[in-house]
Short mmCIF file of C-alpha atoms in Angstrom, two decimals:
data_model
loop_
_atom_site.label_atom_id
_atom_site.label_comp_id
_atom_site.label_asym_id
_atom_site.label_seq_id
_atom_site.Cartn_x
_atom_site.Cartn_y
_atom_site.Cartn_z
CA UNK A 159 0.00 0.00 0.00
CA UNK A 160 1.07 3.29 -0.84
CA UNK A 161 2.41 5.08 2.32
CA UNK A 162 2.24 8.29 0.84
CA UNK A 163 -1.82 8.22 0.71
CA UNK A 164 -2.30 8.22 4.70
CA UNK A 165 0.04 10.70 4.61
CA UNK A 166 -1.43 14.43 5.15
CA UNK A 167 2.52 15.85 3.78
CA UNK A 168 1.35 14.68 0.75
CA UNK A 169 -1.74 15.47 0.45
CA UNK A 170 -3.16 16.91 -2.70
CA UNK A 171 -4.46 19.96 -0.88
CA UNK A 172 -2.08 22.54 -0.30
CA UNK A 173 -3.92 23.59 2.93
CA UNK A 174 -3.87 20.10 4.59
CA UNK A 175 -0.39 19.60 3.20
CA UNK A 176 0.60 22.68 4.80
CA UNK A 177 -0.87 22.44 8.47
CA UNK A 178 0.83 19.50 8.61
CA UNK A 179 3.73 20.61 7.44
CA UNK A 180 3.41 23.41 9.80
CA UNK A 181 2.75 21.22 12.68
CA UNK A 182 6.00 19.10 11.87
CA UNK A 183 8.33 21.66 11.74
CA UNK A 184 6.92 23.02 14.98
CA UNK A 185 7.81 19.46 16.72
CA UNK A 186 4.39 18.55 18.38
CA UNK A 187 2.76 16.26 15.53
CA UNK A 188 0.92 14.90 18.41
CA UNK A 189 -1.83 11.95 17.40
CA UNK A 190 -5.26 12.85 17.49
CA UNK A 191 -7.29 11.63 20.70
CA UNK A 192 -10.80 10.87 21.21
CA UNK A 193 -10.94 14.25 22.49
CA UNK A 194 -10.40 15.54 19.27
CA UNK A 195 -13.11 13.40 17.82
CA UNK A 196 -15.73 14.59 20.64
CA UNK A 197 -14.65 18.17 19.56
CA UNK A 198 -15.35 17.49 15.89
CA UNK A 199 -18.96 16.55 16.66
CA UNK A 200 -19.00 20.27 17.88
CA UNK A 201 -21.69 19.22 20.64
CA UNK A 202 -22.33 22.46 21.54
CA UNK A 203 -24.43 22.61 18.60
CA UNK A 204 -26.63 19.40 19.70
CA UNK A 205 -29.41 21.74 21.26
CA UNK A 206 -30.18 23.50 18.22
CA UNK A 207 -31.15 20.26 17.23
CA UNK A 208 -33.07 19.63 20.71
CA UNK A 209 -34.98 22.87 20.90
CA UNK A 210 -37.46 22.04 18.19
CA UNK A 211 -38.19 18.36 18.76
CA UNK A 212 -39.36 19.37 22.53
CA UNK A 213 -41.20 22.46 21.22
CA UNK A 214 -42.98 19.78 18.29
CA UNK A 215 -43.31 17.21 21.14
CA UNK A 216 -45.32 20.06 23.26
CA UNK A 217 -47.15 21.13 20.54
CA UNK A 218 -48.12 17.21 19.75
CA UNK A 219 -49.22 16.77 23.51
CA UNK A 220 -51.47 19.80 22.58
CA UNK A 221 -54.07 18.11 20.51
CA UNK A 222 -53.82 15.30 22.06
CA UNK A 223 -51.35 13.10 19.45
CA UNK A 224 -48.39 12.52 21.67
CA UNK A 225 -46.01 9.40 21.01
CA UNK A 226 -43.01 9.28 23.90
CA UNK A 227 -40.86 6.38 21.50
CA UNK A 228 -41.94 8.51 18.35
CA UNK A 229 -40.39 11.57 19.48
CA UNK A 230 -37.60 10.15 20.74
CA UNK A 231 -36.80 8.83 17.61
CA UNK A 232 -37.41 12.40 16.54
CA UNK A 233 -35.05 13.15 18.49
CA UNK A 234 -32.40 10.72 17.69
CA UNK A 235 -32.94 11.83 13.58
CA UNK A 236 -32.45 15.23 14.77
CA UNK A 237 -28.92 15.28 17.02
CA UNK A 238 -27.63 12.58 14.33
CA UNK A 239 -27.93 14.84 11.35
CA UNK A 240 -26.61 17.68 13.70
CA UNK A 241 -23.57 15.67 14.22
CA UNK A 242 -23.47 14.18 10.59
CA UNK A 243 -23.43 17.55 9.20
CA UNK A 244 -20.60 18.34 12.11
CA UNK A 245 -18.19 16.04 10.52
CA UNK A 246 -19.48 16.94 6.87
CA UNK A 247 -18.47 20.76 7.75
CA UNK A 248 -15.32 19.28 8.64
CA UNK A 249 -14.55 17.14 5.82
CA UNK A 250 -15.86 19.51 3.04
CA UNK A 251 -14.10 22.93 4.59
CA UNK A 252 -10.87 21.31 4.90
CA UNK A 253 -10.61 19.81 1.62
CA UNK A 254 -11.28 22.56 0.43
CA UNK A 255 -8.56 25.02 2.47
CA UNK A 256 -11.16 26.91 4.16
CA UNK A 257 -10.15 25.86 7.45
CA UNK A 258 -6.60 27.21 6.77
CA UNK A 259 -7.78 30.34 7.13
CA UNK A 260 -9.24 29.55 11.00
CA UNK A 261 -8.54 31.53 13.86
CA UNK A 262 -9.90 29.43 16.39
CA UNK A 263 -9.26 25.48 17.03
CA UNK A 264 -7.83 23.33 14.17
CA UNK A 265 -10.32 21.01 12.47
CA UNK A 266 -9.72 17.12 12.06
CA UNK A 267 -9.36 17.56 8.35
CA UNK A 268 -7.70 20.99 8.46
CA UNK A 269 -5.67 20.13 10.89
CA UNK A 270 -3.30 17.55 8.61
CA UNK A 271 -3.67 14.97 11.11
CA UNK A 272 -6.19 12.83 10.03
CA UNK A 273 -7.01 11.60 6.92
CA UNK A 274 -9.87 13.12 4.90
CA UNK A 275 -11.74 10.12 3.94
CA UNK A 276 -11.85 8.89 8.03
CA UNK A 277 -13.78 12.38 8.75
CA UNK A 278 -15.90 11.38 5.98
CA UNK A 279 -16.89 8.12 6.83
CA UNK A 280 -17.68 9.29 10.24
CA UNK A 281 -20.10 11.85 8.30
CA UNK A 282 -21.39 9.13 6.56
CA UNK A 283 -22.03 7.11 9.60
CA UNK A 284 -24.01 9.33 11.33
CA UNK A 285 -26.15 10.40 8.70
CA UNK A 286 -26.87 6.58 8.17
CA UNK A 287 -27.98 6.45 11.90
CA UNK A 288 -30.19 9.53 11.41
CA UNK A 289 -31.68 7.23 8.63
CA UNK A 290 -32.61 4.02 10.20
CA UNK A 291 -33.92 6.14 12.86
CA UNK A 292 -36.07 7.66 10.43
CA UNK A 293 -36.85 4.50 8.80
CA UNK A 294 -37.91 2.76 12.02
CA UNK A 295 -40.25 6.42 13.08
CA UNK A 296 -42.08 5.45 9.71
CA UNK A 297 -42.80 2.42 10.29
CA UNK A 298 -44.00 2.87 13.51
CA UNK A 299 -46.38 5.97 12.40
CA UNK A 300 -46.91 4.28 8.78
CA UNK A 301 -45.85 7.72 7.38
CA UNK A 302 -44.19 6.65 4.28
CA UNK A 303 -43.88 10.41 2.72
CA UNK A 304 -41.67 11.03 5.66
CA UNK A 305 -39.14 9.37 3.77
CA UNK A 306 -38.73 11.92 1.03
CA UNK A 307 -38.26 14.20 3.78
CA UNK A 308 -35.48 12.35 5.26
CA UNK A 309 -33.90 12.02 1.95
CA UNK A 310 -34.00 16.08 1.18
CA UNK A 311 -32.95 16.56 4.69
CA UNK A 312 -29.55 14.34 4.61
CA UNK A 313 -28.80 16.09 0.98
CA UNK A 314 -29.59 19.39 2.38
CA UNK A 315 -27.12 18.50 5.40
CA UNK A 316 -24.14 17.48 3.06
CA UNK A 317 -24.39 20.34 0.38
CA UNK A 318 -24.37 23.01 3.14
CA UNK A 319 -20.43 22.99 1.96
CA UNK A 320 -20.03 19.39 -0.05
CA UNK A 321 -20.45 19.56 -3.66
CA UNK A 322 -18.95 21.42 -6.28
CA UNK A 323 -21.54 24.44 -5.52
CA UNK A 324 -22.71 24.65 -1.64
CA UNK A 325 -25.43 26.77 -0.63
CA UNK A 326 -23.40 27.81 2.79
CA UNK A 327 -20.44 29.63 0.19
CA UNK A 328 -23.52 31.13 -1.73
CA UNK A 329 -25.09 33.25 1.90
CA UNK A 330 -28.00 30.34 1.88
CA UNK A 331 -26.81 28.64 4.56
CA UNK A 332 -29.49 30.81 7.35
CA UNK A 333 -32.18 30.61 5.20
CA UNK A 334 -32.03 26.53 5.60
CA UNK A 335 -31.07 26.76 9.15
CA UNK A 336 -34.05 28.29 9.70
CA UNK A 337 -35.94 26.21 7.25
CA UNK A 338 -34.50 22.53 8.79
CA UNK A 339 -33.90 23.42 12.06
CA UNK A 340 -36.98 25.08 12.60
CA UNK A 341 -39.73 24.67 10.24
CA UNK A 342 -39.01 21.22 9.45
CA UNK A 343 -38.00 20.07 12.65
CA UNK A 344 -40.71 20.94 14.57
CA UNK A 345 -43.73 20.56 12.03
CA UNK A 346 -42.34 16.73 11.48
CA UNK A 347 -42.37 16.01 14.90
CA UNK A 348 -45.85 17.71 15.11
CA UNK A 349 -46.92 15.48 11.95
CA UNK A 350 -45.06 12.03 12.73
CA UNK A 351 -47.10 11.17 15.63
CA UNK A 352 -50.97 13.37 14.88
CA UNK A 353 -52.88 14.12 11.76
CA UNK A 354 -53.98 17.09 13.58
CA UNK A 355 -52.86 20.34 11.52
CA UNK A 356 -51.91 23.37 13.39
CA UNK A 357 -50.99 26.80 13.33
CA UNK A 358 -48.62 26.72 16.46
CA UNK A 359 -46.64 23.64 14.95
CA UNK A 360 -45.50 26.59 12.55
CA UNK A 361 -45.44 29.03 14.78
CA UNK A 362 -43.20 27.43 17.11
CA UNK A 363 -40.92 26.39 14.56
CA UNK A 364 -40.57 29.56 13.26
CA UNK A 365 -39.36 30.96 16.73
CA UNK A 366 -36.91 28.25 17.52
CA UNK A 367 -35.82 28.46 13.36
CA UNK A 368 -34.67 32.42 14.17
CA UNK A 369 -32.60 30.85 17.55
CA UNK A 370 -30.76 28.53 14.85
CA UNK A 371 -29.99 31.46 12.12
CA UNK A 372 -28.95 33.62 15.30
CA UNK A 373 -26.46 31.22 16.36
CA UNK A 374 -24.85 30.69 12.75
CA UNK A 375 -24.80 34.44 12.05
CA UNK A 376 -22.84 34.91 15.03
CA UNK A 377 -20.46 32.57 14.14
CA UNK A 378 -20.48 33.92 10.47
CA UNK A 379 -20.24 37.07 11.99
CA UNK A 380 -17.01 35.95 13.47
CA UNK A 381 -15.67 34.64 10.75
CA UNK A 382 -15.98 37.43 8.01
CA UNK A 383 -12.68 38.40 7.66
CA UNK A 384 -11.59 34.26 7.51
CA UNK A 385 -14.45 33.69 5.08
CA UNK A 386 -13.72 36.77 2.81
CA UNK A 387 -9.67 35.15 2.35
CA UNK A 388 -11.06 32.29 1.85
CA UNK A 389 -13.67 33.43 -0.58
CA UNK A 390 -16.62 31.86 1.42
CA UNK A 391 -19.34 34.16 0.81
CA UNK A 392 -21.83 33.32 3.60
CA UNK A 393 -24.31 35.31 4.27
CA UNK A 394 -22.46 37.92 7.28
CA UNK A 395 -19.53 38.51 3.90
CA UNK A 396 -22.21 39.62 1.33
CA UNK A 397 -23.89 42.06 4.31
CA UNK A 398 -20.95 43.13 6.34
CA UNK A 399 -20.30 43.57 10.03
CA UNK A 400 -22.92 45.80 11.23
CA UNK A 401 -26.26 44.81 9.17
CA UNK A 402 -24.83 41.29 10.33
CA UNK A 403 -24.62 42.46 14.21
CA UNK A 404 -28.54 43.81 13.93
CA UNK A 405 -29.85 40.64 12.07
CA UNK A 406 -28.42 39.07 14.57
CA UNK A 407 -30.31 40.67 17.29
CA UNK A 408 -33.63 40.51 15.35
CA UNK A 409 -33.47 36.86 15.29
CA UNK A 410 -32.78 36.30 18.94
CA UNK A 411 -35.67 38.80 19.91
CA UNK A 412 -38.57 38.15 17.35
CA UNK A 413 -39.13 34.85 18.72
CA UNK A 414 -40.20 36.38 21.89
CA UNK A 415 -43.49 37.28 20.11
CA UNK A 416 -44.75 34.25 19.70
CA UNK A 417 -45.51 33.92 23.82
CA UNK A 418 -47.14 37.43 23.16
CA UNK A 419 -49.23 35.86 20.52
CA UNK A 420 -50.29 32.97 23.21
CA UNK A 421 -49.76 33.88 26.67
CA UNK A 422 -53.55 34.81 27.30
CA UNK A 423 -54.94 31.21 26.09
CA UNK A 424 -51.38 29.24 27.48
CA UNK A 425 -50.42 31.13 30.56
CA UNK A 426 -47.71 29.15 30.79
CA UNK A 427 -46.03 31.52 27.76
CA UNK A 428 -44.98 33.43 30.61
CA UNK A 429 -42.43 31.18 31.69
CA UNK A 430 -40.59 31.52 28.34
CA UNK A 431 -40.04 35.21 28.91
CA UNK A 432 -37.50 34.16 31.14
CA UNK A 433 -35.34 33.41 28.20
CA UNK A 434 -34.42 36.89 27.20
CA UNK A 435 -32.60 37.12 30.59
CA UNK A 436 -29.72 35.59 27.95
CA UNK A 437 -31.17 36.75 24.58
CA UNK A 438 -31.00 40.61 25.53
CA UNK A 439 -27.53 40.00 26.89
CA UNK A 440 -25.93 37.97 23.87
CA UNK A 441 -27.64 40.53 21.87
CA UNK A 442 -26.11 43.47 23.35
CA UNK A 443 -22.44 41.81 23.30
CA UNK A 444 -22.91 41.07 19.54
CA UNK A 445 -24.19 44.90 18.50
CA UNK A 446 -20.69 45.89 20.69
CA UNK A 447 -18.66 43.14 20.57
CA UNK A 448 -14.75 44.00 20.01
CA UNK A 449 -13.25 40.42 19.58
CA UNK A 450 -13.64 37.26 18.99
CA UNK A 451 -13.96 35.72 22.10
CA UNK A 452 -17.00 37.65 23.27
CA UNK A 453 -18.66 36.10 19.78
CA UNK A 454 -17.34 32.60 21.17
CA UNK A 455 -19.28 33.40 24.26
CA UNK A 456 -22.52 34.32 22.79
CA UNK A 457 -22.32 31.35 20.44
CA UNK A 458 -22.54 29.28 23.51
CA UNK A 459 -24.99 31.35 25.28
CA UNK A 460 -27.31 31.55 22.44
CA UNK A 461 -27.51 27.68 21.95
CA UNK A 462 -28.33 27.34 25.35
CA UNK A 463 -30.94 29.99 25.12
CA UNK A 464 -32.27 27.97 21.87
CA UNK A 465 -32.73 25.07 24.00
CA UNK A 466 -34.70 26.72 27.26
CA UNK A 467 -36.88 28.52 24.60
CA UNK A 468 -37.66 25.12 22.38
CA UNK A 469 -38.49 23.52 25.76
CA UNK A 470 -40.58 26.02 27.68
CA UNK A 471 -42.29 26.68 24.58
CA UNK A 472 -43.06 22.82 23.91
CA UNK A 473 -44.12 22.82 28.00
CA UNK A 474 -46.56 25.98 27.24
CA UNK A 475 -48.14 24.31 24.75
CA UNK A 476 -48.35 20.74 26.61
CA UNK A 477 -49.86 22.11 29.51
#
């Protein structure tokens, strides 16, 4: 077997060839750990995909259609195409010498020290987990058309930045956060387990959907001048800085109006106020934020704040 191909020195990216060129000459070529794995998954992430499986579970309890092992399958579909898309991120970026330009923590792939096609197995794996916990949710609920949903959802997961053309590179990539992680989410877990239509399934979704653009705009936001040299054109390049610092803000306020549209027929809306006790925060550090670091913060803050909203909002609804 050809040494050469494990190799990342001779890879035929000259951004993977060169972080681990880089990383040789500097003398601590260390091997990657588990923890670096763990860190790849980017977990903090994982309650972007929670928030609108408990709001769609709440909203299912609602009318009266609620399924504890359907939504926990709903729930496994949801944090395994987070992580899938994780490690697709990962892959795609650094084979493409995007991540070369990162300020922050190296990437498996950009890093040079593992090879490409073990990041994109691991993709692969997960997203084939997300599927035969799909597969077995449609069985269970005889939903068959929820399989063309699965199908769009695990392409629209891998061509955020795989493919020759990725919607992420083209400033799409909010407009199907919002779409996936918030429409689509919630509404399917609404649909898998009643036949009962209803506004707040959309509603809800709509107000976690702005949590998940919020989140990826700051980190876009972040990012700018990294993306611009690396001619990623998301959505924070094409608008600049400060129109990205107010969208940001808009998206984690707005969804505070859909417990204003509901708290006099589910008093328990009130309880999700609570929520901008972070929201108003991370939205003041982002309109004056000065580094980096305070953008790392809020990315944290907001996904938590994602979470307690999808939750308390699912828990209004419920009861």
């Amino acid at each position: 077997m050809n040494q050469h191909a494990k190799d990342p020195r001779h890879s035929g990216n000259p951004a993977v060839r060169a972080a681990a060129e880089r990383l040789e000459r500097e003398g601590h070529r260390a091997a990657i750990t588990w923890r670096d794995w763990v860190g790849g998954a980017r977990l903090r992430t994982l309650p972007l995909a929670i928030a609108p499986v408990a709001a769609g579970a709440g909203v299912a309890h609602m009318v009266r259609g609620f399924s504890l092992p359907l939504t926990l399958l709903a729930l496994a579909v949801a944090v395994f195409l987070q992580i899938g898309v994780n490690y697709a991120n990962d892959y795609s970026d650094g084979i493409r010498g995007t991540d070369a330009f990162r300020v922050g923590p190296a990437r498996l792939t950009g890093s040079g020290l593992v090879d490409p096609k073990r990041v994109l197995r691991t993709a692969l794996v997960f997203f084939g987990l997300a599927a035969v916990a799909g597969l077995i949710a449609v069985v269970i609920s005889g939903r068959w058309w929820f399989l063309a949903l699965g199908v769009v959802a695990i392409l629209a997961a891998w061509f955020y930045t795989g493919g020759k053309r990725p919607y992420g590179y083209a400033g799409l990539g909010e407009l199907m956060v919002f779409i996936f992680f918030g429409l689509v989410a919630t509404v399917g877990t609404v649909y898998l387990q009643t036949d009962v239509q209803t506004q707040e399934a959309w509603i809800a979704g709509a107000g976690v959907g702005l949590f998940a653009v919020a989140v990826l705009v700051a980190n876009n936001l972040r990012d700018i001048p990294t993306d611009t040299l690396a001619g990623k054109k998301t959505l924070s390049v094409r608008i600049g800085d400060r129109a990205s610092r107010i969208l940001y803000a808009v998206c984690v306020l707005l969804p505070f109006v859909v417990p204003a549209l509901y708290v006099v027929v589910d008093p328990g809306m009130v309880l999700v106020w609570f929520v901008l006790f972070l929201a108003v925060p991370c939205a003041v550090i982002v309109l004056f934020a000065k580094t980096a670091k305070e953008l790392v913060l809020v990315l944290a803050l907001t996904s938590f704040a994602a979470l307690a909203y999808g939750v308390l909002v699912g828990v209004a609804f419920a009861f």
